[in-house]
mmCIF file of C-alpha atoms in Angstrom:
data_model
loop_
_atom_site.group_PDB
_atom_site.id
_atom_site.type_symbol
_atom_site.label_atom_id
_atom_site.label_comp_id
_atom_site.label_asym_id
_atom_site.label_seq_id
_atom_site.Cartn_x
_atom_site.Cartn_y
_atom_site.Cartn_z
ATOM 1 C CA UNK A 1 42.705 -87.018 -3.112
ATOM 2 C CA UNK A 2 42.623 -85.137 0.363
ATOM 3 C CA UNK A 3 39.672 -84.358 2.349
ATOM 4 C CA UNK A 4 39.996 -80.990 4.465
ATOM 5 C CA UNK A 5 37.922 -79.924 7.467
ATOM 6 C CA UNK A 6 38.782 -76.561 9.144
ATOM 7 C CA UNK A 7 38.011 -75.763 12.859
ATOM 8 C CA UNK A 8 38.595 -73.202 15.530
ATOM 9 C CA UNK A 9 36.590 -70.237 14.162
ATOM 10 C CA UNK A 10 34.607 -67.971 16.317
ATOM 11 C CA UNK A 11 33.570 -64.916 18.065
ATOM 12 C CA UNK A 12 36.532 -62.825 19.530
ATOM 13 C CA UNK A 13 37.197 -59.112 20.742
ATOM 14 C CA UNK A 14 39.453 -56.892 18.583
ATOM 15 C CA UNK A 15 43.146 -57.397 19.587
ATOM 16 C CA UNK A 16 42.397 -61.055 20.608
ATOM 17 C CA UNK A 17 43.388 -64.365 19.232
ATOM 18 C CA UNK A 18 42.223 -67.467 17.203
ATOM 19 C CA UNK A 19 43.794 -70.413 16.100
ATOM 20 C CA UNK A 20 42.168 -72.527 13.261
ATOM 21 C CA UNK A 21 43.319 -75.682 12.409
ATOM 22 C CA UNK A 22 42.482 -77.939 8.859
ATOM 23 C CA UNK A 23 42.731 -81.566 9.278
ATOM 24 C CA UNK A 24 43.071 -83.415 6.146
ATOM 25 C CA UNK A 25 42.676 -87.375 5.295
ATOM 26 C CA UNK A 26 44.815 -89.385 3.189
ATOM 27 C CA UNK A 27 48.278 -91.154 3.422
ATOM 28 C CA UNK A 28 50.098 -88.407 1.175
ATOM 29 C CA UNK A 29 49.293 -85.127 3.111
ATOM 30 C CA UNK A 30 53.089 -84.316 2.778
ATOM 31 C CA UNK A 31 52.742 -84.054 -0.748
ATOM 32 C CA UNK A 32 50.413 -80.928 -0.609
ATOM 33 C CA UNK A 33 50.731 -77.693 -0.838
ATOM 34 C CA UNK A 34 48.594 -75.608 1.542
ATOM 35 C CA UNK A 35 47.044 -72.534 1.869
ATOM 36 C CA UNK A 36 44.517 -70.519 3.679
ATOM 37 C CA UNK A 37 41.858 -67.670 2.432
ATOM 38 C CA UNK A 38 38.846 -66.169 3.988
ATOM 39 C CA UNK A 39 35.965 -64.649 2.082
ATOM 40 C CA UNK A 40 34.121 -61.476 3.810
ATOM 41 C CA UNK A 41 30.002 -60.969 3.300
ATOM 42 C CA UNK A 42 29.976 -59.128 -0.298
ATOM 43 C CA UNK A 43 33.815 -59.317 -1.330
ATOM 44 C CA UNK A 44 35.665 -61.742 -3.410
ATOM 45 C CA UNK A 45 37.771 -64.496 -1.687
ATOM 46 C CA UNK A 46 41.421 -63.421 -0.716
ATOM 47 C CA UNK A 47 44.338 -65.450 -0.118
ATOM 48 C CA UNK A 48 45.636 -65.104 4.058
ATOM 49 C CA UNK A 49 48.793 -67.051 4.067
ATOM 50 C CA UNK A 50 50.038 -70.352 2.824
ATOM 51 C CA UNK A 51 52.710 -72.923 3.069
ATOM 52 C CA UNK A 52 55.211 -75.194 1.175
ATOM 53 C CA UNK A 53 55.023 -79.726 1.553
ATOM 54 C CA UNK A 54 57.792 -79.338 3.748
ATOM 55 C CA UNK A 55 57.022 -76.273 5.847
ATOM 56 C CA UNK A 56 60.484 -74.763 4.926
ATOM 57 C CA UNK A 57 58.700 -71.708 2.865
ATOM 58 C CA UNK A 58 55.548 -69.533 4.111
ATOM 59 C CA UNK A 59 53.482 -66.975 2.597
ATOM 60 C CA UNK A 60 51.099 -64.123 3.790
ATOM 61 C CA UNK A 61 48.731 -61.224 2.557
ATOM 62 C CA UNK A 62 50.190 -58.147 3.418
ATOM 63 C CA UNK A 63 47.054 -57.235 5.217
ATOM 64 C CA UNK A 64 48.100 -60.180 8.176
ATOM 65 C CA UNK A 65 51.449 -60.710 8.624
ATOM 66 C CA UNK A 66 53.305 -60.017 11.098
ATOM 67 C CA UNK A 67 49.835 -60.941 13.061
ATOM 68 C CA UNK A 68 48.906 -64.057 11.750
ATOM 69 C CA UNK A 69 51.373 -67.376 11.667
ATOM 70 C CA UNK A 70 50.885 -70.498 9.389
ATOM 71 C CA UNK A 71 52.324 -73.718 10.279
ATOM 72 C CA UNK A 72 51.881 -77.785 9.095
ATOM 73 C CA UNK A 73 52.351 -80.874 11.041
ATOM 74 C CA UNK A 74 52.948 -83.984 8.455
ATOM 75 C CA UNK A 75 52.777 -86.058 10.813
ATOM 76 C CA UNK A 76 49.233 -85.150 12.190
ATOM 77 C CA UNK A 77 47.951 -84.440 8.786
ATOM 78 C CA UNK A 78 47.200 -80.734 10.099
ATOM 79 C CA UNK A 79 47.718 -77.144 9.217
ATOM 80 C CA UNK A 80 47.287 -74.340 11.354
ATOM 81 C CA UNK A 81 46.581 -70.307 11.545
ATOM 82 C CA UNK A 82 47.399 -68.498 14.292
ATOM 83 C CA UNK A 83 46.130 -65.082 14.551
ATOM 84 C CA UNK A 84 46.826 -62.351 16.292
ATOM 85 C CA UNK A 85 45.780 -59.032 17.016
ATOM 86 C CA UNK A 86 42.782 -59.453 15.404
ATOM 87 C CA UNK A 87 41.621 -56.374 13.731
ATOM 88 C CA UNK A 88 36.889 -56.071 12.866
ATOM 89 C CA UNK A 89 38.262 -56.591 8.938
ATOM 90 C CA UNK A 90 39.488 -60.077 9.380
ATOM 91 C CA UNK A 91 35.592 -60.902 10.174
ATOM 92 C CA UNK A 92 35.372 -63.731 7.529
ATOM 93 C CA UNK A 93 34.763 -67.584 6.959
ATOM 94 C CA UNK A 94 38.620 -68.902 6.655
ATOM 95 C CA UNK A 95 39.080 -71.608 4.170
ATOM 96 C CA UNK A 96 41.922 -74.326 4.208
ATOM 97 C CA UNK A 97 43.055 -75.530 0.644
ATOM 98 C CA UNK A 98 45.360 -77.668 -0.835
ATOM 99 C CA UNK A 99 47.097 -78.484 -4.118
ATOM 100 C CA UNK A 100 49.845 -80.848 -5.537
ATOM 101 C CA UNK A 101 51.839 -79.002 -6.640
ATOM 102 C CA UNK A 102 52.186 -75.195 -7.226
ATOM 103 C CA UNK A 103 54.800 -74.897 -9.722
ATOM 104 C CA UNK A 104 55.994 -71.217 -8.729
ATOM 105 C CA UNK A 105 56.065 -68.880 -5.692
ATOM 106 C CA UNK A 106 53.019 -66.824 -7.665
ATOM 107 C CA UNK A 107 50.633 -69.660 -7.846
ATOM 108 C CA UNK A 108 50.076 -69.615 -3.909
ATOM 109 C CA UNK A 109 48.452 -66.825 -3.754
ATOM 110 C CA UNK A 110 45.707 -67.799 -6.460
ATOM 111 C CA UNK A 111 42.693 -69.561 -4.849
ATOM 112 C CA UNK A 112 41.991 -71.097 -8.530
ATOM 113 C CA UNK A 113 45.165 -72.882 -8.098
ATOM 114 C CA UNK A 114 43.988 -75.078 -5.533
ATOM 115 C CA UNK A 115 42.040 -78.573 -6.104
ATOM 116 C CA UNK A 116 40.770 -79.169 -2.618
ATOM 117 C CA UNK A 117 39.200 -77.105 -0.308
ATOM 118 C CA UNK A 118 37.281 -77.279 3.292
ATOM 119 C CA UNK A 119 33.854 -76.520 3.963
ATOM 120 C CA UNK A 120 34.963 -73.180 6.043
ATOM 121 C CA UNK A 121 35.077 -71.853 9.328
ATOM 122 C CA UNK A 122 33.750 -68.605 10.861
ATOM 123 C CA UNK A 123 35.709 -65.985 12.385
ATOM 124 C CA UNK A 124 33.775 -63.034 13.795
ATOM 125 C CA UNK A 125 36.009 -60.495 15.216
ATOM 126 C CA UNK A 126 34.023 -57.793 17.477
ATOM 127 C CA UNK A 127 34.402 -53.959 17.230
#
């Protein structure tokens, strides 16, 4: 089992930046798979971006990237988003996740995939 607790969220003009963070608990964090999605007032929730155990392989929504980079420190038990030239329609609470094991490239992107998942963080971006 892995606990996850996001952070970092907030208020922030368009074009600025946020990093969020997701610490998790346990002795076996390396062994997860990771992943990030955010859920907007009235929509469904939506994968962002997400990450292999070993870092080595990343993942984004073609909606963020090239703005938004995901990252993992095993050795802190942490995974990051940094994002970038934030745009009104990222406005969202961002939600770190984590699984086992995702068997194939396809799974990632599918939030019923993952076991564990944070409480949330809110990210306001201002028009």
């Amino acid at each position: 089992q892995v606990q996850l607790v996001e952070s970092g969220g907030g208020l922030v003009p368009a074009g600025g930046s946020l990093m969020l963070s997701c610490a998790a608990s346990g002795r076996t964090f390396s062994s997860y798979c990771m992943g990030w999605f955010r859920q907007a007032p009235g929509k469904e929730r939506e994968f962002v971006a997400a990450i292999t155990r070993s870092g080595r392989t990343t993942y984004y929504a073609d909606s963020v990237k090239g703005r938004f980079t995901i990252s993992r420190d095993n050795a802190k038990n942490t995974v990051s988003l940094q994002m970038n030239s934030l745009k009104h329609e990222d406005t969202a609470i961002y939600y770190c996740a984590a699984d086992r094991n995702l068997a194939y490239s396809s799974t990632y992107y599918l939030a019923h995939e993952y076991e564990y998942w944070g409480q949330g963080t809110q990210v306001t971006v201002s028009s």
